[in-house]
PDB file of C-alpha atoms in Angstrom:
ATOM      1  CA  MET A   1     -24.106  -3.974  35.207  1.00 57.00           C
ATOM      2  CA  THR A   2     -22.188  -0.738  35.894  1.00 57.00           C
ATOM      3  CA  LEU A   3     -20.959  -0.650  32.143  1.00 52.00           C
ATOM      4  CA  ALA A   4     -24.378  -0.998  30.891  1.00 53.00           C
ATOM      5  CA  ILE A   5     -25.610   1.790  33.001  1.00 55.00           C
ATOM      6  CA  ALA A   6     -22.606   4.038  31.949  1.00 54.00           C
ATOM      7  CA  MET A   7     -23.399   3.260  28.184  1.00 56.00           C
ATOM      8  CA  VAL A   8     -27.131   4.089  28.742  1.00 55.00           C
ATOM      9  CA  ALA A   9     -26.141   7.422  30.470  1.00 52.00           C
ATOM     10  CA  ILE A  10     -23.602   8.474  27.794  1.00 51.00           C
ATOM     11  CA  CYS A  11     -26.170   7.465  24.769  1.00 51.00           C
ATOM     12  CA  ALA A  12     -28.644   9.759  26.638  1.00 52.00           C
ATOM     13  CA  ASN A  13     -26.518  12.654  26.135  1.00 58.00           C
ATOM     14  CA  ALA A  14     -26.688  12.392  22.428  1.00 59.00           C
ATOM     15  CA  GLN A  15     -22.926  12.362  22.235  1.00 89.00           C
ATOM     16  CA  VAL A  16     -22.341   8.869  20.945  1.00 95.00           C
ATOM     17  CA  TYR A  17     -22.710   7.729  17.226  1.00 95.00           C
ATOM     18  CA  LEU A  18     -22.506   4.361  15.603  1.00 96.00           C
ATOM     19  CA  GLY A  19     -22.043   3.317  12.163  1.00 95.00           C
ATOM     20  CA  GLY A  20     -19.513   2.078   9.634  1.00 91.00           C
ATOM     21  CA  THR A  21     -18.789   0.818   6.122  1.00 85.00           C
ATOM     22  CA  VAL A  22     -19.793  -2.352   4.416  1.00 81.00           C
ATOM     23  CA  GLY A  23     -18.278  -3.048   0.903  1.00 78.00           C
ATOM     24  CA  LEU A  24     -18.622  -5.747  -1.622  1.00 76.00           C
ATOM     25  CA  SER A  25     -17.126  -6.346  -5.117  1.00 74.00           C
ATOM     26  CA  SER A  26     -16.297  -9.139  -7.500  1.00 73.00           C
ATOM     27  CA  VAL A  27     -13.472  -8.982  -9.948  1.00 69.00           C
ATOM     28  CA  GLY A  28     -12.754 -11.572 -12.838  1.00 69.00           C
ATOM     29  CA  SER A  29     -11.009 -12.000 -15.820  1.00 67.00           C
ATOM     30  CA  GLU A  30     -11.392 -14.318 -18.789  1.00 71.00           C
ATOM     31  CA  ASN A  31      -8.247 -16.467 -17.787  1.00 70.00           C
ATOM     32  CA  GLY A  32      -8.095 -15.936 -14.113  1.00 67.00           C
ATOM     33  CA  LYS A  33     -10.281 -16.751 -11.284  1.00 69.00           C
ATOM     34  CA  ASP A  34     -13.060 -14.629 -10.035  1.00 72.00           C
ATOM     35  CA  GLU A  35     -12.569 -12.830  -6.653  1.00 74.00           C
ATOM     36  CA  THR A  36     -14.889 -11.639  -4.163  1.00 77.00           C
ATOM     37  CA  SER A  37     -13.677  -8.794  -1.999  1.00 80.00           C
ATOM     38  CA  PHE A  38     -15.609  -7.493   1.126  1.00 83.00           C
ATOM     39  CA  LYS A  39     -15.200  -5.203   4.180  1.00 86.00           C
ATOM     40  CA  LEU A  40     -17.296  -4.990   7.238  1.00 91.00           C
ATOM     41  CA  LEU A  41     -15.905  -1.924   9.414  1.00 92.00           C
ATOM     42  CA  PRO A  42     -18.180  -0.870  12.018  1.00 96.00           C
ATOM     43  CA  GLU A  43     -17.349   2.272  13.919  1.00 95.00           C
ATOM     44  CA  ILE A  44     -18.363   3.828  17.128  1.00 96.00           C
ATOM     45  CA  GLY A  45     -17.592   7.440  18.274  1.00 96.00           C
ATOM     46  CA  TYR A  46     -17.992  10.043  21.015  1.00 96.00           C
ATOM     47  CA  ASN A  47     -18.537  13.867  20.317  1.00 94.00           C
ATOM     48  CA  LEU A  48     -16.499  15.754  23.038  1.00 95.00           C
ATOM     49  CA  ASN A  49     -17.864  19.078  21.792  1.00 94.00           C
ATOM     50  CA  ASN A  50     -19.352  20.596  18.626  1.00 92.00           C
ATOM     51  CA  ASN A  51     -15.895  20.501  16.789  1.00 96.00           C
ATOM     52  CA  TRP A  52     -14.215  17.271  18.121  1.00 97.00           C
ATOM     53  CA  ALA A  53     -14.907  13.649  18.265  1.00 97.00           C
ATOM     54  CA  ILE A  54     -13.062  10.530  19.082  1.00 97.00           C
ATOM     55  CA  GLY A  55     -13.801   6.919  17.822  1.00 97.00           C
ATOM     56  CA  THR A  56     -12.528   3.773  16.133  1.00 97.00           C
ATOM     57  CA  THR A  57     -13.243   1.393  13.461  1.00 95.00           C
ATOM     58  CA  VAL A  58     -12.733  -2.397  14.242  1.00 96.00           C
ATOM     59  CA  GLY A  59     -13.524  -4.672  11.356  1.00 95.00           C
ATOM     60  CA  TYR A  60     -12.516  -7.492   8.915  1.00 94.00           C
ATOM     61  CA  GLN A  61     -11.489  -7.192   5.309  1.00 88.00           C
ATOM     62  CA  LYS A  62     -10.836  -9.816   2.531  1.00 88.00           C
ATOM     63  CA  GLY A  63      -9.125  -9.152  -0.827  1.00 77.00           C
ATOM     64  CA  THR A  64      -9.867  -5.384  -1.190  1.00 52.00           C
ATOM     65  CA  PHE A  65      -7.596  -3.447  -3.594  1.00 49.00           C
ATOM     66  CA  SER A  66      -5.150  -1.318  -1.878  1.00 54.00           C
ATOM     67  CA  MET A  67      -1.415  -0.862  -1.249  1.00 53.00           C
ATOM     68  CA  LEU A  68      -1.396  -4.303  -0.028  1.00 55.00           C
ATOM     69  CA  ASP A  69      -2.262  -5.947  -3.378  1.00 54.00           C
ATOM     70  CA  ASN A  70       0.769  -4.133  -4.640  1.00 56.00           C
ATOM     71  CA  ASN A  71       3.185  -5.320  -2.102  1.00 57.00           C
ATOM     72  CA  LEU A  72       2.068  -9.020  -1.041  1.00 57.00           C
ATOM     73  CA  THR A  73       3.950 -11.495  -2.958  1.00 51.00           C
ATOM     74  CA  ASN A  74       1.401 -14.270  -3.014  1.00 51.00           C
ATOM     75  CA  ASN A  75      -1.359 -14.124  -5.545  1.00 54.00           C
ATOM     76  CA  ASP A  76      -4.019 -15.606  -3.315  1.00 60.00           C
ATOM     77  CA  SER A  77      -6.467 -13.313  -1.804  1.00 74.00           C
ATOM     78  CA  TRP A  78      -5.576 -11.769   1.728  1.00 84.00           C
ATOM     79  CA  LYS A  79      -7.893 -11.390   4.608  1.00 90.00           C
ATOM     80  CA  ALA A  80      -7.041  -9.055   7.806  1.00 93.00           C
ATOM     81  CA  PHE A  81      -8.378  -7.847  11.211  1.00 95.00           C
ATOM     82  CA  THR A  82      -8.267  -4.104  11.304  1.00 94.00           C
ATOM     83  CA  VAL A  83      -8.204  -1.409  14.099  1.00 97.00           C
ATOM     84  CA  ALA A  84      -8.119   2.312  13.482  1.00 96.00           C
ATOM     85  CA  PRO A  85      -8.769   4.821  16.075  1.00 98.00           C
ATOM     86  CA  TYR A  86      -9.055   8.521  15.337  1.00 97.00           C
ATOM     87  CA  ALA A  87      -9.634  11.971  16.351  1.00 98.00           C
ATOM     88  CA  ARG A  88     -12.216  13.841  14.102  1.00 97.00           C
ATOM     89  CA  TYR A  89     -12.416  17.591  13.590  1.00 98.00           C
ATOM     90  CA  THR A  90     -15.514  18.996  12.104  1.00 97.00           C
ATOM     91  CA  PHE A  91     -14.451  22.638  10.424  1.00 96.00           C
ATOM     92  CA  VAL A  92     -17.791  23.140   8.411  1.00 96.00           C
ATOM     93  CA  HIS A  93     -21.221  22.701  10.265  1.00 93.00           C
ATOM     94  CA  SER A  94     -24.509  23.329   8.700  1.00 93.00           C
ATOM     95  CA  LYS A  95     -28.067  22.089   9.164  1.00 91.00           C
ATOM     96  CA  LEU A  96     -27.543  19.568   6.269  1.00 95.00           C
ATOM     97  CA  VAL A  97     -23.867  19.042   5.904  1.00 96.00           C
ATOM     98  CA  ASN A  98     -20.719  18.788   8.013  1.00 96.00           C
ATOM     99  CA  VAL A  99     -17.204  18.565   6.614  1.00 97.00           C
ATOM    100  CA  PHE A 100     -14.464  16.871   8.683  1.00 97.00           C
ATOM    101  CA  LEU A 101     -10.842  15.531   8.887  1.00 97.00           C
ATOM    102  CA  ASP A 102     -10.106  12.144  10.660  1.00 96.00           C
ATOM    103  CA  MET A 103      -6.618  12.072  11.782  1.00 97.00           C
ATOM    104  CA  GLY A 104      -5.452   8.855  13.235  1.00 96.00           C
ATOM    105  CA  PHE A 105      -3.726   5.500  12.683  1.00 95.00           C
ATOM    106  CA  GLY A 106      -4.668   2.173  11.574  1.00 94.00           C
ATOM    107  CA  PHE A 107      -3.330  -1.468  12.229  1.00 96.00           C
ATOM    108  CA  MET A 108      -4.008  -4.548  10.217  1.00 93.00           C
ATOM    109  CA  SER A 109      -2.900  -7.981  10.954  1.00 94.00           C
ATOM    110  CA  GLY A 110      -3.868 -10.757   8.433  1.00 92.00           C
ATOM    111  CA  GLU A 111      -2.507 -13.314   5.959  1.00 90.00           C
ATOM    112  CA  ASN A 112      -2.084 -13.640   2.297  1.00 83.00           C
ATOM    113  CA  GLY A 113      -2.096 -17.450   1.258  1.00 77.00           C
ATOM    114  CA  ASN A 114       0.058 -19.074   3.977  1.00 80.00           C
ATOM    115  CA  HIS A 115       1.845 -15.971   4.773  1.00 83.00           C
ATOM    116  CA  ASP A 116       1.333 -13.646   7.505  1.00 89.00           C
ATOM    117  CA  PHE A 117       1.705  -9.939   7.320  1.00 90.00           C
ATOM    118  CA  THR A 118       1.092  -6.770   9.503  1.00 92.00           C
ATOM    119  CA  ALA A 119       0.623  -3.249   8.325  1.00 91.00           C
ATOM    120  CA  PHE A 120      -0.113   0.283   9.773  1.00 92.00           C
ATOM    121  CA  ASN A 121      -0.932   3.839   8.632  1.00 94.00           C
ATOM    122  CA  VAL A 122      -0.781   7.275  10.001  1.00 97.00           C
ATOM    123  CA  GLY A 123      -2.535  10.052   8.412  1.00 96.00           C
ATOM    124  CA  VAL A 124      -5.466  12.359   7.672  1.00 96.00           C
ATOM    125  CA  GLN A 125      -8.672  11.260   5.629  1.00 93.00           C
ATOM    126  CA  PRO A 126     -11.139  13.975   4.728  1.00 94.00           C
ATOM    127  CA  GLY A 127     -14.604  13.378   4.897  1.00 94.00           C
ATOM    128  CA  VAL A 128     -18.431  14.732   4.495  1.00 96.00           C
ATOM    129  CA  ALA A 129     -21.503  14.039   6.578  1.00 95.00           C
ATOM    130  CA  VAL A 130     -24.999  14.634   4.996  1.00 96.00           C
ATOM    131  CA  ASN A 131     -27.374  14.820   7.888  1.00 94.00           C
ATOM    132  CA  LEU A 132     -30.671  13.018   6.711  1.00 95.00           C
ATOM    133  CA  SER A 133     -32.415  13.492  10.062  1.00 93.00           C
ATOM    134  CA  ARG A 134     -31.700  14.410  13.618  1.00 90.00           C
ATOM    135  CA  HIS A 135     -30.328  10.952  14.172  1.00 93.00           C
ATOM    136  CA  LEU A 136     -29.347   9.696  10.738  1.00 95.00           C
ATOM    137  CA  SER A 137     -26.438  10.764   8.700  1.00 94.00           C
ATOM    138  CA  PHE A 138     -24.825   9.476   5.393  1.00 95.00           C
ATOM    139  CA  VAL A 139     -21.050   9.682   5.662  1.00 94.00           C
ATOM    140  CA  GLY A 140     -18.278   9.742   2.743  1.00 91.00           C
ATOM    141  CA  LYS A 141     -14.743   9.550   3.331  1.00 90.00           C
ATOM    142  CA  PHE A 142     -12.053   9.873   0.593  1.00 88.00           C
ATOM    143  CA  GLY A 143      -8.499   9.922  -0.010  1.00 86.00           C
ATOM    144  CA  PHE A 144      -5.581   9.516   2.485  1.00 89.00           C
ATOM    145  CA  LEU A 145      -2.727  11.752   3.141  1.00 93.00           C
ATOM    146  CA  GLY A 146      -0.062  10.165   5.205  1.00 94.00           C
ATOM    147  CA  TYR A 147       2.252   7.234   5.751  1.00 95.00           C
ATOM    148  CA  GLU A 148       1.782   3.449   5.213  1.00 91.00           C
ATOM    149  CA  GLU A 149       3.846   0.495   5.951  1.00 91.00           C
ATOM    150  CA  ILE A 150       3.410  -3.222   5.196  1.00 88.00           C
ATOM    151  CA  ASN A 151       5.461  -5.977   6.702  1.00 87.00           C
ATOM    152  CA  PRO A 152       4.944  -9.411   5.148  1.00 85.00           C
ATOM    153  CA  GLU A 153       6.487 -12.503   6.629  1.00 80.00           C
ATOM    154  CA  GLY A 154      10.067 -12.885   5.736  1.00 71.00           C
ATOM    155  CA  ASP A 155      13.264 -10.899   5.518  1.00 70.00           C
ATOM    156  CA  ASP A 156      14.144  -7.763   3.456  1.00 73.00           C
ATOM    157  CA  ASN A 157      10.666  -7.339   1.853  1.00 76.00           C
ATOM    158  CA  ASN A 158       8.944  -4.543   3.721  1.00 82.00           C
ATOM    159  CA  SER A 159       7.192  -1.638   1.821  1.00 86.00           C
ATOM    160  CA  HIS A 160       6.225   1.773   2.750  1.00 85.00           C
ATOM    161  CA  ALA A 161       4.534   4.859   1.162  1.00 87.00           C
ATOM    162  CA  PHE A 162       4.090   8.412   1.876  1.00 90.00           C
ATOM    163  CA  GLY A 163       1.897  10.753   0.311  1.00 86.00           C
ATOM    164  CA  PHE A 164      -1.740  11.634  -1.094  1.00 84.00           C
ATOM    165  CA  ASP A 165      -3.809   8.747  -2.530  1.00 78.00           C
ATOM    166  CA  LEU A 166      -7.290   9.721  -4.072  1.00 76.00           C
ATOM    167  CA  ASN A 167      -8.654   6.897  -6.136  1.00 66.00           C
ATOM    168  CA  GLY A 168     -11.787   4.777  -6.401  1.00 63.00           C
ATOM    169  CA  ASN A 169     -10.257   2.176  -4.111  1.00 63.00           C
ATOM    170  CA  ASN A 170     -10.294   4.376  -1.013  1.00 69.00           C
ATOM    171  CA  VAL A 171     -13.565   5.934  -1.166  1.00 78.00           C
ATOM    172  CA  GLN A 172     -15.861   4.980   1.808  1.00 83.00           C
ATOM    173  CA  PHE A 173     -19.544   5.386   2.356  1.00 87.00           C
ATOM    174  CA  GLY A 174     -21.523   4.412   5.285  1.00 89.00           C
ATOM    175  CA  LEU A 175     -24.438   5.436   7.654  1.00 92.00           C
ATOM    176  CA  TYR A 176     -24.325   6.727  11.289  1.00 93.00           C
ATOM    177  CA  TYR A 177     -27.007   6.598  13.882  1.00 95.00           C
ATOM    178  CA  ASN A 178     -26.410   9.364  16.263  1.00 91.00           C
ATOM    179  CA  PHE A 179     -27.950   8.919  19.819  1.00 89.00           C
TER     180      PHE A 179
END
């Protein structure tokens, strides 16, 4: 009961936002099997002040194309649970558009066929929020600057990368509801 009262009090201050990303794609070839990929990544955040917010994404992904596809040895689709807390710095404010940087880390645990893997990243992701109304925002995040590591089950097969990644596979769009 105390937790419910605390959540209502926080939401009443209009500092909480809820939203996230949903993605669905289907990939096929003449000689291969069709693969459906999806992601369901709900997000919750709290505005500390006009410039800073903290939040986290917690969700599930299956078969999306990323660094994982290049480094997992099994050709079966992969699926994983994801947790990614962040601190958001908004450096451009206007009535219609806000531009921000999400700085944080992510952890992923999943399986590829019969093999387990873990992965993590630390870095920065730029984004833009288009304020459709006082309570609703359309958010786009694109690119990633930072470090990623993948640890598949087994010996001597870990992979890592550092750099800037901007391609069609790491663009995210979502809606946020601002309380």
